[in-house]
């Protein structure tokens, strides 16, 4: 499974402070720790730092890439910040995110093409954010067809069918899993990604809910996740899920993690 | 989810000893603890105690029912032991198990009918134990159709599509989940039960694998499990899975378990 490491997100106070103060050491250390814990991409989100997002993104991308050879996932709702982050990025990045909204598609698609980027595709459209599996599948189909018609191959597309909280909408877990299974079947070469943790919003013991839902989502076809790779229990669930689904040859990764005493 | 509590199984040395020594206090205490932890049925298996299985079963059923009003799950490969346990049982029991094997079907079906029992139905046939989802579904269909034609309503049938170890057969997790989804869709009124723990046979950190697989199985339609209800992490996964799938109204059970500090 592909891991997009989420800790360098400016909604975390320590991250916002580090960005505002241009604390290169902090960004490098968070990057290094996440890389060591098994990240495939390091997500960079500076939108909530309160400064000039374009300048902040450019700085943060450079700071993170000083600490790792891993690619980054340049994460912003602001196309100008995405453009700045991508321009500063070395090698093929991931863009977080495009969607089925017309303005966002128009603004972000050229960036994805220009930078040969992988891209997170949110199943949102101008009419809003879907709650039914049917709508998630329909919007995913429209986005994948649009992107592939523009030369973005399916294996660069990471569909995020959007998690909603079960505390307020109890059937959202099922609707999302159903959507994942159907998107996986219809577009076997595309990826399925999820942030997962919104599922537990409003409930206690959130990490228990998050890792339980992760297992369900992997079984439904999810092959990428945006998560904190320093969360040992969550990463243990990732490792166990892959062994259980025949995605870990001879259970080698699982056994290696066990020997490293990383399983919990 | 329906919980069949598995601790009173004579493959555990302490249980075998208690049966051999007619230790009523031990059986009562194990029964009481499992009932308190959320069991719906208490499984009784005396086959490995080394004594007269028929006499042992009759004794164990009486001893357990002295400690609880819960029904028991009378568990034996030996029809004579099943008959003795069922005759000693108060109220409608569960029989563990019938299968698609002709001799077993012929021996156990009359007992199920006589005692208005619920029954665990293993997807085994005379040709053997299936490894593909297709065969599990085919055998399940044959058993359900046979049982319902004999007046055993689908809601009394607990199909066990049989777990095989992923350490030696890496695709068995997927095959079982696929079978569960298809049996659930074809027989919505029947139940799906599983012992689960065989999935991790031969691997370390088995409880991690077992609870991760439990989450996947519940999402695939499993609504009953044979497990140790004193395993707090496994029971936490059960509780989380139900909240995540809209099977716990207002997440009340989950919140209650959280307040009781039972979630782990």
Coordinates of C-alpha atoms in Angstrom, one line a residue:
Chain A
X1 CA 0.0 0.0 0.0
X2 CA 1.1 3.5 -0.8
X3 CA 1.4 5.8 2.2
X4 CA 1.0 9.5 2.0
X5 CA 2.3 10.9 5.3
X6 CA 0.1 13.6 6.7
X7 CA 2.0 15.1 9.6
X8 CA 3.3 18.2 7.7
X9 CA -0.2 19.8 7.7
X10 CA -0.6 23.3 8.9
X11 CA -3.8 22.5 10.8
X12 CA -1.4 21.1 13.4
X13 CA -0.2 24.0 15.5
X14 CA 3.4 23.0 15.6
X15 CA 3.5 22.8 11.9
X16 CA 1.9 26.2 11.4
X17 CA 4.4 27.7 13.8
X18 CA 7.3 26.0 12.0
X19 CA 6.1 27.4 8.7
X20 CA 5.6 30.9 10.0
X21 CA 9.1 30.9 11.6
X22 CA 10.8 29.2 8.7
X23 CA 11.9 26.4 11.0
X24 CA 13.8 24.2 8.5
X25 CA 15.0 21.8 11.2
X26 CA 11.4 21.0 12.3
X27 CA 10.3 20.3 8.7
X28 CA 13.3 18.2 8.0
X29 CA 12.9 16.2 11.2
X30 CA 9.2 15.5 10.5
X31 CA 10.0 14.6 7.0
X32 CA 12.8 12.3 8.0
X33 CA 10.7 10.5 10.7
X34 CA 7.8 9.9 8.3
X35 CA 10.1 8.6 5.6
X36 CA 11.7 6.3 8.1
X37 CA 8.3 5.0 9.2
X38 CA 7.4 3.9 5.7
X39 CA 6.0 6.9 3.8
X40 CA 5.9 6.9 0.0
X41 CA 5.0 10.5 -0.3
X42 CA 5.2 13.4 2.2
X43 CA 2.2 15.6 2.1
X44 CA 2.8 19.3 2.5
X45 CA -0.1 21.5 3.4
X46 CA 0.6 25.1 4.5
X47 CA -2.8 26.7 4.0
X48 CA -3.6 27.2 7.7
X49 CA -0.2 28.7 8.6
X50 CA -1.7 32.2 8.2
X51 CA 1.0 33.6 5.9
X52 CA 1.4 34.0 2.2
X53 CA 0.5 30.5 1.1
X54 CA 2.3 30.7 -2.2
X55 CA 5.6 31.7 -0.6
X56 CA 5.0 29.3 2.3
X57 CA 4.4 26.3 0.0
X58 CA 7.6 27.0 -2.1
X59 CA 9.6 27.3 1.1
X60 CA 8.1 24.1 2.7
X61 CA 8.6 22.0 -0.5
X62 CA 12.3 23.0 -0.6
X63 CA 12.8 22.4 3.1
X64 CA 11.2 18.9 3.0
X65 CA 13.1 17.9 -0.1
X66 CA 16.3 18.8 1.7
X67 CA 15.5 15.9 4.1
X68 CA 14.4 13.2 1.7
X69 CA 14.6 11.7 -1.7
X70 CA 10.9 10.8 -1.5
X71 CA 8.4 12.7 -3.6
X72 CA 6.1 15.1 -2.0
X73 CA 2.3 15.4 -2.2
X74 CA 1.6 19.1 -2.7
X75 CA -1.6 19.8 -1.0
X76 CA -3.7 22.9 -1.3
X77 CA -7.1 24.2 -2.2
X78 CA -5.3 27.1 -3.9
X79 CA -4.1 26.5 -7.5
X80 CA -1.5 29.3 -7.1
X81 CA 0.0 27.5 -4.1
X82 CA -0.1 24.2 -5.9
X83 CA 1.7 25.8 -8.9
X84 CA 4.4 27.3 -6.6
X85 CA 4.9 24.0 -4.8
X86 CA 5.1 22.0 -8.0
X87 CA 7.6 24.4 -9.6
X88 CA 9.9 24.1 -6.5
X89 CA 9.5 20.3 -6.5
X90 CA 12.3 18.0 -7.7
X91 CA 11.0 14.9 -9.6
X92 CA 7.4 13.7 -10.3
X93 CA 5.2 14.9 -7.4
X94 CA 1.6 14.1 -6.3
X95 CA -1.0 16.9 -6.5
X96 CA -3.6 17.0 -3.7
X97 CA -6.2 17.6 -5.2
X98 CA -8.3 17.8 -8.3
X99 CA -12.1 17.2 -8.2
X100 CA -15.1 17.1 -10.5
X101 CA -15.8 20.8 -9.9
X102 CA -15.3 22.6 -13.2
X103 CA -13.2 25.5 -11.9
X104 CA -10.9 23.2 -10.0
X105 CA -10.6 20.8 -12.9
X106 CA -9.7 23.7 -15.2
X107 CA -7.2 25.2 -12.8
X108 CA -5.4 22.0 -11.6
X109 CA -5.4 19.8 -14.7
X110 CA -2.8 21.8 -16.6
X111 CA -0.5 21.6 -13.5
X112 CA -0.9 17.8 -13.4
X113 CA 0.0 17.5 -17.0
X114 CA 2.9 20.0 -16.9
X115 CA 4.5 18.2 -14.0
X116 CA 3.7 14.5 -14.9
X117 CA 2.2 14.4 -11.5
X118 CA 0.1 11.8 -9.8
X119 CA -3.1 13.3 -8.6
X120 CA -5.6 12.8 -5.8
X121 CA -9.1 13.1 -7.3
X122 CA -11.9 14.0 -4.9
X123 CA -15.4 12.8 -5.8
X124 CA -16.9 16.3 -5.4
X125 CA -18.8 18.1 -8.2
X126 CA -20.3 21.5 -8.5
X127 CA -23.6 20.2 -7.1
X128 CA -21.7 19.3 -3.9
X129 CA -20.2 16.4 -2.0
X130 CA -22.1 13.1 -2.5
X131 CA -23.4 10.9 0.2
X132 CA -24.5 7.9 -1.8
X133 CA -22.2 5.3 -3.3
X134 CA -23.9 5.8 -6.7
X135 CA -23.0 9.4 -6.8
X136 CA -19.4 8.8 -5.7
X137 CA -19.0 6.2 -8.5
X138 CA -20.6 8.5 -11.1
X139 CA -18.4 11.5 -10.2
X140 CA -15.3 9.2 -10.0
X141 CA -16.1 8.0 -13.5
X142 CA -16.5 11.5 -14.9
X143 CA -13.1 12.6 -13.4
X144 CA -11.2 9.5 -14.5
X145 CA -12.6 9.7 -18.0
X146 CA -11.7 13.4 -18.2
X147 CA -8.2 12.9 -16.9
X148 CA -7.4 9.9 -19.1
X149 CA -8.8 11.7 -22.2
X150 CA -6.2 14.5 -21.4
X151 CA -3.4 12.0 -21.2
X152 CA -3.2 11.5 -17.4
X153 CA -3.0 7.7 -17.3
X154 CA -5.2 5.8 -14.8
X155 CA -2.2 4.6 -12.8
X156 CA -1.5 8.3 -11.8
X157 CA -5.0 8.9 -10.5
X158 CA -5.8 8.4 -6.8
X159 CA -9.5 8.5 -6.4
X160 CA -10.6 9.7 -3.0
X161 CA -14.3 8.8 -2.6
X162 CA -14.5 11.0 0.5
X163 CA -15.1 9.9 4.0
X164 CA -18.0 11.3 6.0
X165 CA -18.5 10.9 9.8
X166 CA -20.6 7.9 10.9
X167 CA -21.5 9.8 14.1
X168 CA -23.9 12.0 12.2
X169 CA -24.5 9.8 9.1
X170 CA -24.4 6.2 10.2
X171 CA -24.5 4.6 6.7
X172 CA -21.6 6.6 5.4
X173 CA -19.1 3.8 6.2
X174 CA -21.1 1.4 4.1
X175 CA -21.7 3.8 1.3
X176 CA -18.0 4.6 1.0
X177 CA -16.9 0.9 1.1
X178 CA -19.5 0.1 -1.6
X179 CA -18.2 3.0 -3.7
X180 CA -14.6 1.8 -3.3
X181 CA -15.5 -1.7 -4.4
X182 CA -17.3 -0.5 -7.5
X183 CA -14.6 2.1 -8.5
X184 CA -12.0 -0.6 -8.0
X185 CA -13.9 -3.0 -10.3
X186 CA -14.6 -0.4 -13.0
X187 CA -11.1 1.2 -13.0
X188 CA -8.7 -1.6 -12.0
X189 CA -5.7 0.5 -13.0
X190 CA -6.6 3.6 -11.0
X191 CA -5.8 3.8 -7.3
X192 CA -8.1 4.4 -4.4
X193 CA -6.9 6.7 -1.6
X194 CA -8.5 7.9 1.6
X195 CA -7.8 10.1 4.5
X196 CA -9.9 7.8 6.7
X197 CA -9.8 9.7 9.9
X198 CA -13.0 11.8 9.2
X199 CA -14.9 8.6 9.6
X200 CA -14.5 8.8 13.4
X201 CA -15.2 12.6 13.8
X202 CA -17.3 13.3 16.8
X203 CA -16.6 9.9 18.5
X204 CA -14.2 8.9 21.3
X205 CA -11.3 6.3 20.8
X206 CA -10.9 7.6 17.3
X207 CA -7.8 5.6 16.5
X208 CA -9.6 2.4 17.1
X209 CA -12.3 3.4 14.7
X210 CA -9.8 4.6 12.1
X211 CA -7.7 1.4 12.1
X212 CA -10.8 -0.8 12.0
X213 CA -12.1 1.2 9.1
X214 CA -8.8 1.0 7.4
X215 CA -9.0 -2.8 7.4
X216 CA -12.4 -2.7 5.8
X217 CA -11.3 -0.2 3.2
X218 CA -8.2 -2.2 2.2
X219 CA -10.5 -5.2 1.7
X220 CA -12.7 -3.0 -0.4
X221 CA -9.9 -2.1 -2.8
X222 CA -8.2 0.9 -1.2
X223 CA -4.5 0.8 -2.1
X224 CA -3.3 4.1 -0.8
X225 CA -3.9 6.1 2.4
X226 CA -3.2 9.5 3.7
X227 CA -2.2 8.9 7.3
X228 CA 0.3 9.4 10.1
X229 CA 2.9 6.7 9.6
X230 CA 4.1 7.3 13.2
X231 CA 0.8 5.8 14.4
X232 CA 2.2 2.3 15.2
X233 CA -1.2 0.7 15.6
X234 CA -2.5 2.1 12.3
X235 CA 0.6 1.0 10.5
X236 CA 0.3 -2.4 12.1
X237 CA -3.2 -2.6 10.7
X238 CA -1.9 -1.7 7.3
X239 CA 0.7 -4.4 7.6
X240 CA -1.8 -7.0 8.8
X241 CA -4.3 -6.1 6.1
X242 CA -1.8 -6.7 3.4
X243 CA -0.7 -10.1 4.8
X244 CA -4.4 -11.1 5.1
X245 CA -5.2 -10.1 1.5
X246 CA -2.3 -11.9 -0.2
X247 CA -0.6 -8.6 -0.9
X248 CA 2.5 -9.4 1.1
X249 CA 4.5 -12.2 -0.6
X250 CA 5.3 -15.0 1.9
X251 CA 4.1 -12.4 4.6
X252 CA 7.7 -11.1 4.4
X253 CA 6.8 -7.5 5.3
X254 CA 4.6 -8.7 8.2
X255 CA 7.3 -11.0 9.5
X256 CA 10.0 -8.2 9.2
X257 CA 7.7 -5.8 11.1
X258 CA 7.2 -8.4 13.8
X259 CA 10.9 -9.0 14.2
X260 CA 11.5 -5.2 14.4
X261 CA 8.9 -5.2 17.2
X262 CA 6.9 -2.7 15.2
X263 CA 3.5 -4.6 15.4
X264 CA 1.1 -3.5 18.0
Chain B
X1 CA -23.3 -9.1 16.2
X2 CA -23.9 -12.5 17.8
X3 CA -21.0 -13.8 19.9
X4 CA -20.4 -17.5 20.5
X5 CA -18.0 -17.6 23.3
X6 CA -15.2 -20.2 22.7
X7 CA -13.3 -20.6 25.9
X8 CA -15.0 -23.8 27.2
X9 CA -13.1 -25.8 24.6
X10 CA -11.3 -29.0 25.7
X11 CA -8.4 -28.3 23.4
X12 CA -7.4 -25.8 26.2
X13 CA -5.6 -27.8 28.8
X14 CA -7.3 -26.1 31.8
X15 CA -10.7 -27.0 30.3
X16 CA -9.8 -30.6 29.6
X17 CA -8.6 -30.9 33.2
X18 CA -11.8 -29.4 34.6
X19 CA -13.9 -31.8 32.5
X20 CA -11.9 -34.8 33.6
X21 CA -12.1 -33.8 37.2
X22 CA -15.8 -32.7 37.1
X23 CA -14.7 -29.2 38.3
X24 CA -18.1 -27.5 38.3
X25 CA -16.7 -24.3 39.8
X26 CA -14.3 -23.9 36.8
X27 CA -17.0 -24.4 34.2
X28 CA -19.4 -22.0 36.0
X29 CA -16.7 -19.3 36.4
X30 CA -15.7 -19.5 32.7
X31 CA -19.4 -19.4 31.7
X32 CA -20.1 -16.5 34.0
X33 CA -17.1 -14.4 32.8
X34 CA -17.9 -15.0 29.1
X35 CA -21.6 -14.1 29.7
X36 CA -20.6 -10.9 31.4
X37 CA -18.2 -10.0 28.6
X38 CA -21.0 -10.1 26.1
X39 CA -21.5 -13.7 24.9
X40 CA -24.8 -14.6 23.3
X41 CA -24.1 -18.4 23.3
X42 CA -21.5 -20.3 25.3
X43 CA -19.8 -23.0 23.2
X44 CA -19.2 -26.3 24.9
X45 CA -16.6 -28.7 23.4
X46 CA -15.4 -31.7 25.4
X47 CA -14.0 -33.9 22.6
X48 CA -10.4 -33.5 23.6
X49 CA -10.9 -34.1 27.3
X50 CA -10.0 -37.7 26.8
X51 CA -13.0 -39.2 28.7
X52 CA -16.3 -40.6 27.6
X53 CA -17.4 -37.7 25.3
X54 CA -21.2 -38.5 25.7
X55 CA -21.1 -38.4 29.5
X56 CA -18.7 -35.4 29.5
X57 CA -20.9 -33.4 27.2
X58 CA -24.0 -34.1 29.3
X59 CA -22.2 -33.1 32.5
X60 CA -20.6 -29.9 30.9
X61 CA -24.0 -28.7 29.5
X62 CA -25.6 -29.0 32.9
X63 CA -22.7 -27.4 34.7
X64 CA -22.6 -24.4 32.3
X65 CA -26.4 -23.9 32.5
X66 CA -26.2 -23.7 36.2
X67 CA -24.2 -20.5 35.8
X68 CA -26.2 -18.8 33.1
X69 CA -29.5 -18.3 31.4
X70 CA -27.7 -18.0 28.1
X71 CA -28.2 -20.8 25.6
X72 CA -25.3 -23.0 24.8
X73 CA -23.6 -24.0 21.5
X74 CA -23.2 -27.8 21.7
X75 CA -20.0 -28.5 19.8
X76 CA -18.8 -31.9 18.7
X77 CA -17.9 -33.9 15.6
X78 CA -19.7 -36.8 17.3
X79 CA -23.5 -37.0 16.8
X80 CA -23.9 -39.1 19.9
X81 CA -22.2 -36.4 22.0
X82 CA -24.4 -33.7 20.3
X83 CA -27.5 -35.7 21.1
X84 CA -26.5 -36.1 24.8
X85 CA -25.7 -32.4 25.1
X86 CA -28.9 -31.3 23.4
X87 CA -31.0 -33.6 25.6
X88 CA -29.5 -32.1 28.7
X89 CA -30.0 -28.5 27.4
X90 CA -32.7 -26.2 28.6
X91 CA -34.3 -24.0 26.0
X92 CA -33.4 -23.7 22.2
X93 CA -29.6 -24.4 21.7
X94 CA -27.2 -24.0 18.9
X95 CA -25.6 -27.1 17.3
X96 CA -22.0 -26.9 16.1
X97 CA -22.1 -28.3 13.5
X98 CA -23.7 -29.7 10.4
X99 CA -22.0 -29.8 7.0
X100 CA -22.6 -30.7 3.4
X101 CA -21.1 -34.2 4.1
X102 CA -23.9 -36.7 3.6
X103 CA -23.3 -38.8 6.7
X104 CA -23.1 -35.7 8.9
X105 CA -26.2 -34.1 7.4
X106 CA -28.1 -37.4 8.0
X107 CA -26.9 -37.7 11.6
X108 CA -27.3 -34.1 12.7
X109 CA -30.3 -32.8 10.8
X110 CA -32.8 -34.8 13.0
X111 CA -31.2 -33.4 16.1
X112 CA -31.5 -29.8 14.8
X113 CA -35.2 -30.4 14.0
X114 CA -36.0 -32.2 17.3
X115 CA -34.5 -29.4 19.4
X116 CA -35.5 -26.3 17.3
X117 CA -31.9 -25.5 17.3
X118 CA -29.9 -22.9 15.5
X119 CA -27.1 -24.6 13.6
X120 CA -23.6 -23.8 12.4
X121 CA -23.3 -25.1 8.8
X122 CA -19.8 -25.7 7.6
X123 CA -19.1 -25.5 3.9
X124 CA -17.5 -28.9 3.7
X125 CA -18.7 -31.7 1.4
X126 CA -17.8 -35.3 0.9
X127 CA -15.2 -34.2 -1.7
X128 CA -13.5 -32.1 0.9
X129 CA -13.0 -28.6 2.2
X130 CA -13.1 -25.9 -0.5
X131 CA -10.5 -23.3 -1.1
X132 CA -12.3 -21.2 -3.8
X133 CA -15.1 -18.8 -3.1
X134 CA -17.2 -20.5 -5.9
X135 CA -17.1 -23.8 -4.1
X136 CA -17.9 -22.3 -0.7
X137 CA -20.9 -20.6 -2.2
X138 CA -22.1 -23.7 -4.0
X139 CA -21.8 -25.8 -0.8
X140 CA -23.5 -23.2 1.3
X141 CA -26.3 -23.0 -1.2
X142 CA -26.8 -26.8 -1.1
X143 CA -26.8 -26.9 2.7
X144 CA -29.2 -23.9 3.1
X145 CA -31.6 -25.3 0.5
X146 CA -31.5 -28.7 2.2
X147 CA -32.1 -27.4 5.7
X148 CA -34.9 -25.0 4.7
X149 CA -36.6 -27.7 2.7
X150 CA -36.6 -29.7 6.0
X151 CA -38.2 -26.8 7.9
X152 CA -35.1 -25.3 9.4
X153 CA -35.7 -21.6 8.7
X154 CA -32.8 -19.6 7.2
X155 CA -32.6 -17.4 10.3
X156 CA -31.5 -20.4 12.3
X157 CA -28.7 -21.2 10.0
X158 CA -25.2 -19.9 10.7
X159 CA -23.1 -20.6 7.6
X160 CA -19.4 -21.0 8.4
X161 CA -17.5 -20.6 5.1
X162 CA -14.3 -21.9 6.7
X163 CA -11.2 -20.0 7.4
X164 CA -7.9 -21.3 6.0
X165 CA -4.4 -20.0 7.0
X166 CA -3.0 -17.2 4.8
X167 CA 0.5 -18.2 5.9
X168 CA 0.3 -21.2 3.6
X169 CA -2.4 -20.1 1.2
X170 CA -2.1 -16.3 0.7
X171 CA -5.3 -15.8 -1.2
X172 CA -7.6 -17.6 1.3
X173 CA -8.5 -14.3 3.1
X174 CA -9.8 -12.9 -0.2
X175 CA -11.6 -16.1 -1.2
X176 CA -13.4 -16.3 2.2
X177 CA -14.4 -12.6 2.1
X178 CA -15.7 -13.0 -1.4
X179 CA -17.7 -16.1 -0.4
X180 CA -19.1 -14.2 2.6
X181 CA -20.3 -11.3 0.4
X182 CA -21.9 -13.7 -2.1
X183 CA -23.6 -15.9 0.5
X184 CA -24.9 -12.7 2.3
X185 CA -26.4 -11.4 -0.9
X186 CA -28.0 -14.8 -1.9
X187 CA -29.3 -15.6 1.5
X188 CA -30.0 -12.4 3.3
X189 CA -31.9 -14.1 6.1
X190 CA -29.2 -16.6 6.9
X191 CA -26.4 -15.8 9.2
X192 CA -22.6 -15.8 8.6
X193 CA -20.4 -17.1 11.3
X194 CA -16.7 -17.7 11.6
X195 CA -14.1 -18.9 14.0
X196 CA -11.6 -16.4 12.4
X197 CA -8.5 -17.4 14.3
X198 CA -7.3 -20.0 11.8
X199 CA -6.6 -17.2 9.4
X200 CA -3.4 -16.3 11.4
X201 CA -2.2 -19.9 11.9
X202 CA 1.6 -20.1 11.5
X203 CA 2.2 -16.3 11.9
X204 CA 3.2 -14.2 14.9
X205 CA 1.1 -11.4 16.5
X206 CA -1.9 -13.5 15.8
X207 CA -4.4 -11.4 17.7
X208 CA -3.5 -8.4 15.4
X209 CA -4.3 -10.5 12.3
X210 CA -7.4 -11.9 13.9
X211 CA -9.0 -8.5 14.8
X212 CA -7.9 -7.0 11.4
X213 CA -9.6 -9.8 9.6
X214 CA -12.7 -9.6 11.8
X215 CA -13.2 -6.0 10.6
X216 CA -13.0 -7.1 7.0
X217 CA -15.3 -10.0 7.6
X218 CA -18.0 -7.9 9.3
X219 CA -17.9 -5.5 6.3
X220 CA -18.3 -8.5 4.1
X221 CA -21.5 -9.5 5.9
X222 CA -20.4 -11.7 8.8
X223 CA -22.9 -11.2 11.6
X224 CA -21.8 -13.8 14.2
X225 CA -18.4 -14.9 15.4
X226 CA -17.0 -17.7 17.5
X227 CA -14.4 -16.0 19.7
X228 CA -13.0 -15.3 23.1
X229 CA -15.1 -12.4 24.5
X230 CA -12.5 -11.8 27.2
X231 CA -10.1 -10.6 24.4
X232 CA -10.7 -6.9 24.9
X233 CA -9.0 -5.8 21.7
X234 CA -11.0 -8.2 19.6
X235 CA -14.2 -7.2 21.3
X236 CA -13.2 -3.5 20.7
X237 CA -12.9 -4.3 17.0
X238 CA -16.4 -5.9 17.0
X239 CA -17.8 -2.8 18.7
X240 CA -16.0 -0.4 16.3
X241 CA -17.0 -2.4 13.3
X242 CA -20.6 -2.2 14.2
X243 CA -20.5 1.6 14.7
X244 CA -18.7 2.0 11.4
X245 CA -21.3 0.0 9.5
X246 CA -24.4 1.6 10.9
X247 CA -25.3 -1.4 13.0
X248 CA -25.1 0.5 16.3
X249 CA -27.9 3.0 16.6
X250 CA -26.5 6.4 17.5
X251 CA -23.3 4.5 18.3
X252 CA -24.8 3.8 21.7
X253 CA -23.0 0.5 22.3
X254 CA -19.7 2.1 21.2
X255 CA -20.2 5.0 23.5
X256 CA -21.2 2.8 26.4
X257 CA -18.1 0.6 25.9
X258 CA -16.0 3.8 25.8
X259 CA -17.4 5.1 29.1
X260 CA -16.9 1.6 30.7
X261 CA -13.2 2.0 29.5
X262 CA -13.7 -1.3 27.7
X263 CA -12.3 -0.1 24.3
X264 CA -8.7 -0.8 23.5

